[in-house]
Amino acid sequence: MEPIVTARHLQFAFGEGAARRAVLRDVNFEIRPGEIVILTGPSGSGKTTLLTLVGALRAMQSGSLHVLGRDLSGASEEVRRAVRREAGYIFQMHNLLPFLNARENVAMAFGEESTMPRPEQLRRADAVLDQVGLGARRHDRPSSLSGGQKQRVAIARALVHEPKLMLADEPTASLDKQSGQEAVHLLRDMARQRGCPILLVTHDSRILDVADRIVEFEDGQILAR
Amino acid sequence: MNLSVPFRLAWSQLAQHPAKLATGVSGVVFACVLIFAQLGFKGALFDSATAVQAGLTGDIFLIHRNTDTLMQTHAFPRARLYQALAVDGVAQASPIYVGTGSWKNPWNATRRAMFVFGIDPGNCALNFSGLREGLPLLKRDDTLLFDERSRPEFGDIKGALRNSSEIPVQLSDRKVNAVGTFALGVGFTADGNVITNEATFMRIFRERTFAGPDIGILALRPGADVLAVRDAIRARLPEEVRVLTHAEFVGVERAYWENNSPIGAIFSLGVIMGLIVGVVIVYQVLYTEIANHLSEYATLKAIGYSHRFLVLLVGAAALILAVMGFVPGVALSLGLYKIVGDVAFLPMHLGLDRLGGVFFLTLAMCFGSALLAVRRLQAADPADVF
């Protein structure tokens, strides 16, 4: 099977001239269908930059990167947006819209181009909220949910539109040990059910057990194992 | 794309902070009321400036080409009226003589300028309120009818006429008798008005003659096409005479005040002030709304929303503020118009055209603010959310 993500000789640097600082030096890696990959390493090692490139949130500089069948080198904003629509994102902070309740937040993931009728979007949002155990809180706003509950709503948002790739950045950073464990296991189980691959960036060693494969990152490069 | 999505989102976002929403809405209300007030005053003043013209009944009007305002009329040959009368469709022609006389207050002898209209009481095209009853009294020479809505400085002629059938007054050098009243009203063209017959007019203004009226009023036969007859008269008369429909005749005076007085500019400035206040407040509300939700907007971009969607979101918020402010703005303005009408006798009307015009200005104001505020959206970078 074709890999979901293929990176070859990927390089990236911030700044110009003398202030130029390379964060990715010749990164080569791939994610295969259904695979759960954890990217770990010290902070500043470039792992989040790699995640934003794979997620098409940032324009590439050099090397080649194919995500979900699309070539991202020199890709337009439209192509990158198409990749973003097919991916699911989980952020360090939950990043829910404070003025929408849980089910409305989840339904946002269907996007502006969705032709699905609003009631169907909300029905699917409710179904996913049930799966993450928050069916009873579907009408609550983020401000009345706990940190773990908010992250579970975020997981529901990342999954409701059946993404082909899941990207998560330090999903446990704002959670205590137990809710962090719960959230990550929930994420793994739901992704497994759907056969959806995950690229998860973390330096939380307590959650490494959910991975099929752990990629260690240091100083802009993948450490050979 | 379904446009209800950004609207629903914009509404949820605005409704989250009722105090901020109220600030934005009251900014729009304030701007609306200010604009309606300025336009109302301007309209009322122009209406009062053209009250005489509006009170003349006729289909076609002749004036000298140099006559731009009643304040300064130029006589044209009466023969032009007879020429016009010969055109097919014209039924009747009546001349009006206009002059500015110096009125001496019978009680305290102060002098003040006023309009004097000389007419033929048997063939009168004036349609001022209360005039019909007084017209027969004008058949006697050296009599006049007094505008009871003239400024009080002219003296309480109406009150005095309750006890006496005529009040001797002095107009310029001529002693005449006030024998009745009518109601027209004054604006900034005149402080007072009187009407005399033609012969009396010539005695007050010695330099004037029957041969040179200031306004010619033509009544057409029923069914005649006003524009066609006007064009036929234009073709026949020399260029020294302007041939106008009633609307055009009113428009001449209005244009004079719009172009030759600061009134139009003053009130336009008021409208602009209102717009600026509105733009500043709405911009402030929209800008802080964007700034406070920047990370959420970046998140929306990260999960696949376009920049265009976020612009639509801000535009929808602007439209919501515009509509929510305009409706109470209209209600308050109606109250204001009523109060001003009752207290200052300035008739203020809220017509559909003004309603539409102000709504358009309100929309432009809110969308202008939105355009300024969306520049802040550029700072919503999806690469920053991870």
PDB file of N, CA and C in Angstrom, chain A residues 120-177:
ATOM      1  N   GLU A 120     -28.069  16.721   9.727  1.00  0.00           N
ATOM      2  CA  GLU A 120     -27.247  15.526   9.621  1.00  0.00           C
ATOM      3  C   GLU A 120     -25.872  15.762  10.252  1.00  0.00           C
ATOM      4  N   GLN A 121     -25.311  16.961  10.038  1.00  0.00           N
ATOM      5  CA  GLN A 121     -24.022  17.295  10.652  1.00  0.00           C
ATOM      6  C   GLN A 121     -24.140  17.202  12.177  1.00  0.00           C
ATOM      7  N   LEU A 122     -25.215  17.768  12.718  1.00  0.00           N
ATOM      8  CA  LEU A 122     -25.388  17.770  14.172  1.00  0.00           C
ATOM      9  C   LEU A 122     -25.635  16.346  14.690  1.00  0.00           C
ATOM     10  N   ARG A 123     -26.368  15.538  13.895  1.00  0.00           N
ATOM     11  CA  ARG A 123     -26.630  14.163  14.315  1.00  0.00           C
ATOM     12  C   ARG A 123     -25.314  13.382  14.423  1.00  0.00           C
ATOM     13  N   ARG A 124     -24.435  13.573  13.404  1.00  0.00           N
ATOM     14  CA  ARG A 124     -23.147  12.876  13.442  1.00  0.00           C
ATOM     15  C   ARG A 124     -22.272  13.403  14.586  1.00  0.00           C
ATOM     16  N   ALA A 125     -22.347  14.714  14.827  1.00  0.00           N
ATOM     17  CA  ALA A 125     -21.578  15.278  15.937  1.00  0.00           C
ATOM     18  C   ALA A 125     -22.032  14.649  17.249  1.00  0.00           C
ATOM     19  N   ASP A 126     -23.356  14.516  17.424  1.00  0.00           N
ATOM     20  CA  ASP A 126     -23.887  13.902  18.645  1.00  0.00           C
ATOM     21  C   ASP A 126     -23.392  12.455  18.778  1.00  0.00           C
ATOM     22  N   ALA A 127     -23.381  11.731  17.638  1.00  0.00           N
ATOM     23  CA  ALA A 127     -22.962  10.332  17.676  1.00  0.00           C
ATOM     24  C   ALA A 127     -21.512  10.223  18.143  1.00  0.00           C
ATOM     25  N   VAL A 128     -20.636  11.095  17.617  1.00  0.00           N
ATOM     26  CA  VAL A 128     -19.228  11.028  18.014  1.00  0.00           C
ATOM     27  C   VAL A 128     -19.074  11.477  19.470  1.00  0.00           C
ATOM     28  N   LEU A 129     -19.856  12.474  19.879  1.00  0.00           N
ATOM     29  CA  LEU A 129     -19.799  12.904  21.279  1.00  0.00           C
ATOM     30  C   LEU A 129     -20.213  11.757  22.202  1.00  0.00           C
ATOM     31  N   ASP A 130     -21.201  10.956  21.769  1.00  0.00           N
ATOM     32  CA  ASP A 130     -21.581   9.770  22.557  1.00  0.00           C
ATOM     33  C   ASP A 130     -20.390   8.831  22.689  1.00  0.00           C
ATOM     34  N   GLN A 131     -19.666   8.637  21.581  1.00  0.00           N
ATOM     35  CA  GLN A 131     -18.521   7.716  21.612  1.00  0.00           C
ATOM     36  C   GLN A 131     -17.423   8.181  22.559  1.00  0.00           C
ATOM     37  N   VAL A 132     -17.236   9.520  22.665  1.00  0.00           N
ATOM     38  CA  VAL A 132     -16.206  10.002  23.583  1.00  0.00           C
ATOM     39  C   VAL A 132     -16.777  10.195  24.990  1.00  0.00           C
ATOM     40  N   GLY A 133     -18.030   9.755  25.188  1.00  0.00           N
ATOM     41  CA  GLY A 133     -18.614   9.777  26.522  1.00  0.00           C
ATOM     42  C   GLY A 133     -19.134  11.117  26.963  1.00  0.00           C
ATOM     43  N   LEU A 134     -19.415  12.005  25.991  1.00  0.00           N
ATOM     44  CA  LEU A 134     -19.893  13.340  26.364  1.00  0.00           C
ATOM     45  C   LEU A 134     -21.276  13.642  25.791  1.00  0.00           C
ATOM     46  N   GLY A 135     -22.006  12.571  25.462  1.00  0.00           N
ATOM     47  CA  GLY A 135     -23.331  12.769  24.883  1.00  0.00           C
ATOM     48  C   GLY A 135     -24.217  13.663  25.720  1.00  0.00           C
ATOM     49  N   ALA A 136     -24.072  13.542  27.031  1.00  0.00           N
ATOM     50  CA  ALA A 136     -24.945  14.323  27.921  1.00  0.00           C
ATOM     51  C   ALA A 136     -24.538  15.793  27.980  1.00  0.00           C
ATOM     52  N   ARG A 137     -23.311  16.096  27.534  1.00  0.00           N
ATOM     53  CA  ARG A 137     -22.840  17.481  27.636  1.00  0.00           C
ATOM     54  C   ARG A 137     -22.863  18.201  26.298  1.00  0.00           C
ATOM     55  N   ARG A 138     -23.601  17.646  25.335  1.00  0.00           N
ATOM     56  CA  ARG A 138     -23.513  18.189  23.979  1.00  0.00           C
ATOM     57  C   ARG A 138     -23.954  19.648  23.889  1.00  0.00           C
ATOM     58  N   HIS A 139     -24.794  20.095  24.812  1.00  0.00           N
ATOM     59  CA  HIS A 139     -25.256  21.493  24.742  1.00  0.00           C
ATOM     60  C   HIS A 139     -24.441  22.428  25.622  1.00  0.00           C
ATOM     61  N   ASP A 140     -23.368  21.896  26.236  1.00  0.00           N
ATOM     62  CA  ASP A 140     -22.540  22.749  27.093  1.00  0.00           C
ATOM     63  C   ASP A 140     -21.509  23.500  26.273  1.00  0.00           C
ATOM     64  N   ARG A 141     -21.215  24.705  26.719  1.00  0.00           N
ATOM     65  CA  ARG A 141     -20.126  25.467  26.097  1.00  0.00           C
ATOM     66  C   ARG A 141     -18.809  25.005  26.705  1.00  0.00           C
ATOM     67  N   PRO A 142     -17.681  25.238  26.008  1.00  0.00           N
ATOM     68  CA  PRO A 142     -16.377  24.810  26.523  1.00  0.00           C
ATOM     69  C   PRO A 142     -16.107  25.319  27.943  1.00  0.00           C
ATOM     70  N   SER A 143     -16.586  26.549  28.252  1.00  0.00           N
ATOM     71  CA  SER A 143     -16.265  27.127  29.563  1.00  0.00           C
ATOM     72  C   SER A 143     -16.837  26.310  30.722  1.00  0.00           C
ATOM     73  N   SER A 144     -17.871  25.476  30.456  1.00  0.00           N
ATOM     74  CA  SER A 144     -18.422  24.705  31.569  1.00  0.00           C
ATOM     75  C   SER A 144     -17.943  23.250  31.546  1.00  0.00           C
ATOM     76  N   LEU A 145     -16.922  22.962  30.720  1.00  0.00           N
ATOM     77  CA  LEU A 145     -16.361  21.602  30.677  1.00  0.00           C
ATOM     78  C   LEU A 145     -14.986  21.592  31.324  1.00  0.00           C
ATOM     79  N   SER A 146     -14.588  20.427  31.856  1.00  0.00           N
ATOM     80  CA  SER A 146     -13.249  20.291  32.436  1.00  0.00           C
ATOM     81  C   SER A 146     -12.228  20.182  31.308  1.00  0.00           C
ATOM     82  N   GLY A 147     -10.937  20.282  31.656  1.00  0.00           N
ATOM     83  CA  GLY A 147      -9.875  20.192  30.658  1.00  0.00           C
ATOM     84  C   GLY A 147      -9.942  18.898  29.863  1.00  0.00           C
ATOM     85  N   GLY A 148     -10.138  17.774  30.569  1.00  0.00           N
ATOM     86  CA  GLY A 148     -10.210  16.486  29.887  1.00  0.00           C
ATOM     87  C   GLY A 148     -11.417  16.389  28.987  1.00  0.00           C
ATOM     88  N   GLN A 149     -12.529  16.963  29.453  1.00  0.00           N
ATOM     89  CA  GLN A 149     -13.746  16.939  28.623  1.00  0.00           C
ATOM     90  C   GLN A 149     -13.563  17.766  27.360  1.00  0.00           C
ATOM     91  N   LYS A 150     -12.919  18.943  27.515  1.00  0.00           N
ATOM     92  CA  LYS A 150     -12.685  19.795  26.340  1.00  0.00           C
ATOM     93  C   LYS A 150     -11.829  19.048  25.318  1.00  0.00           C
ATOM     94  N   GLN A 151     -10.764  18.346  25.824  1.00  0.00           N
ATOM     95  CA  GLN A 151      -9.905  17.641  24.885  1.00  0.00           C
ATOM     96  C   GLN A 151     -10.667  16.503  24.209  1.00  0.00           C
ATOM     97  N   ARG A 152     -11.636  15.921  24.915  1.00  0.00           N
ATOM     98  CA  ARG A 152     -12.439  14.861  24.289  1.00  0.00           C
ATOM     99  C   ARG A 152     -13.364  15.442  23.222  1.00  0.00           C
ATOM    100  N   VAL A 153     -13.889  16.674  23.482  1.00  0.00           N
ATOM    101  CA  VAL A 153     -14.688  17.342  22.433  1.00  0.00           C
ATOM    102  C   VAL A 153     -13.793  17.607  21.229  1.00  0.00           C
ATOM    103  N   ALA A 154     -12.528  18.013  21.496  1.00  0.00           N
ATOM    104  CA  ALA A 154     -11.598  18.286  20.400  1.00  0.00           C
ATOM    105  C   ALA A 154     -11.324  17.011  19.603  1.00  0.00           C
ATOM    106  N   ILE A 155     -11.222  15.852  20.314  1.00  0.00           N
ATOM    107  CA  ILE A 155     -11.024  14.580  19.612  1.00  0.00           C
ATOM    108  C   ILE A 155     -12.225  14.284  18.727  1.00  0.00           C
ATOM    109  N   ALA A 156     -13.412  14.541  19.267  1.00  0.00           N
ATOM    110  CA  ALA A 156     -14.635  14.311  18.485  1.00  0.00           C
ATOM    111  C   ALA A 156     -14.632  15.205  17.241  1.00  0.00           C
ATOM    112  N   ARG A 157     -14.194  16.474  17.411  1.00  0.00           N
ATOM    113  CA  ARG A 157     -14.156  17.387  16.268  1.00  0.00           C
ATOM    114  C   ARG A 157     -13.160  16.889  15.220  1.00  0.00           C
ATOM    115  N   ALA A 158     -12.030  16.337  15.710  1.00  0.00           N
ATOM    116  CA  ALA A 158     -10.999  15.892  14.765  1.00  0.00           C
ATOM    117  C   ALA A 158     -11.429  14.654  14.002  1.00  0.00           C
ATOM    118  N   LEU A 159     -12.420  13.905  14.533  1.00  0.00           N
ATOM    119  CA  LEU A 159     -12.794  12.627  13.929  1.00  0.00           C
ATOM    120  C   LEU A 159     -14.114  12.641  13.179  1.00  0.00           C
ATOM    121  N   VAL A 160     -14.969  13.641  13.450  1.00  0.00           N
ATOM    122  CA  VAL A 160     -16.356  13.544  12.993  1.00  0.00           C
ATOM    123  C   VAL A 160     -16.468  13.520  11.467  1.00  0.00           C
ATOM    124  N   HIS A 161     -15.539  14.175  10.763  1.00  0.00           N
ATOM    125  CA  HIS A 161     -15.650  14.249   9.307  1.00  0.00           C
ATOM    126  C   HIS A 161     -14.840  13.144   8.629  1.00  0.00           C
ATOM    127  N   GLU A 162     -14.557  12.043   9.391  1.00  0.00           N
ATOM    128  CA  GLU A 162     -13.870  10.878   8.846  1.00  0.00           C
ATOM    129  C   GLU A 162     -12.563  11.271   8.162  1.00  0.00           C
ATOM    130  N   PRO A 163     -11.608  11.822   8.906  1.00  0.00           N
ATOM    131  CA  PRO A 163     -10.356  12.255   8.290  1.00  0.00           C
ATOM    132  C   PRO A 163      -9.532  11.046   7.843  1.00  0.00           C
ATOM    133  N   LYS A 164      -8.603  11.293   6.922  1.00  0.00           N
ATOM    134  CA  LYS A 164      -7.755  10.211   6.431  1.00  0.00           C
ATOM    135  C   LYS A 164      -6.418  10.195   7.145  1.00  0.00           C
ATOM    136  N   LEU A 165      -6.191  11.245   7.964  1.00  0.00           N
ATOM    137  CA  LEU A 165      -4.946  11.345   8.715  1.00  0.00           C
ATOM    138  C   LEU A 165      -5.229  12.205   9.937  1.00  0.00           C
ATOM    139  N   MET A 166      -4.682  11.768  11.084  1.00  0.00           N
ATOM    140  CA  MET A 166      -4.902  12.521  12.307  1.00  0.00           C
ATOM    141  C   MET A 166      -3.570  13.099  12.755  1.00  0.00           C
ATOM    142  N   LEU A 167      -3.569  14.412  13.077  1.00  0.00           N
ATOM    143  CA  LEU A 167      -2.349  15.062  13.532  1.00  0.00           C
ATOM    144  C   LEU A 167      -2.601  15.629  14.918  1.00  0.00           C
ATOM    145  N   ALA A 168      -1.730  15.278  15.874  1.00  0.00           N
ATOM    146  CA  ALA A 168      -1.942  15.751  17.249  1.00  0.00           C
ATOM    147  C   ALA A 168      -0.644  16.313  17.796  1.00  0.00           C
ATOM    148  N   ASP A 169      -0.736  17.482  18.418  1.00  0.00           N
ATOM    149  CA  ASP A 169       0.452  18.125  18.979  1.00  0.00           C
ATOM    150  C   ASP A 169       0.310  18.212  20.481  1.00  0.00           C
ATOM    151  N   GLU A 170       1.124  17.466  21.219  1.00  0.00           N
ATOM    152  CA  GLU A 170       1.108  17.496  22.679  1.00  0.00           C
ATOM    153  C   GLU A 170      -0.310  17.471  23.234  1.00  0.00           C
ATOM    154  N   PRO A 171      -1.109  16.468  22.869  1.00  0.00           N
ATOM    155  CA  PRO A 171      -2.527  16.498  23.281  1.00  0.00           C
ATOM    156  C   PRO A 171      -2.710  16.383  24.793  1.00  0.00           C
ATOM    157  N   THR A 172      -1.649  15.984  25.513  1.00  0.00           N
ATOM    158  CA  THR A 172      -1.797  15.806  26.963  1.00  0.00           C
ATOM    159  C   THR A 172      -1.212  16.983  27.739  1.00  0.00           C
ATOM    160  N   ALA A 173      -0.682  17.979  27.023  1.00  0.00           N
ATOM    161  CA  ALA A 173       0.084  19.036  27.691  1.00  0.00           C
ATOM    162  C   ALA A 173      -0.731  19.784  28.739  1.00  0.00           C
ATOM    163  N   SER A 174      -2.022  19.994  28.462  1.00  0.00           N
ATOM    164  CA  SER A 174      -2.796  20.786  29.403  1.00  0.00           C
ATOM    165  C   SER A 174      -3.649  19.916  30.325  1.00  0.00           C
ATOM    166  N   LEU A 175      -3.330  18.593  30.363  1.00  0.00           N
ATOM    167  CA  LEU A 175      -4.163  17.680  31.152  1.00  0.00           C
ATOM    168  C   LEU A 175      -3.352  17.017  32.268  1.00  0.00           C
ATOM    169  N   ASP A 176      -4.066  16.592  33.321  1.00  0.00           N
ATOM    170  CA  ASP A 176      -3.364  15.826  34.365  1.00  0.00           C
ATOM    171  C   ASP A 176      -3.109  14.413  33.846  1.00  0.00           C
ATOM    172  N   LYS A 177      -2.355  13.605  34.624  1.00  0.00           N
ATOM    173  CA  LYS A 177      -1.897  12.310  34.129  1.00  0.00           C
ATOM    174  C   LYS A 177      -3.058  11.418  33.681  1.00  0.00           C
TER     175      LYS A 177
END
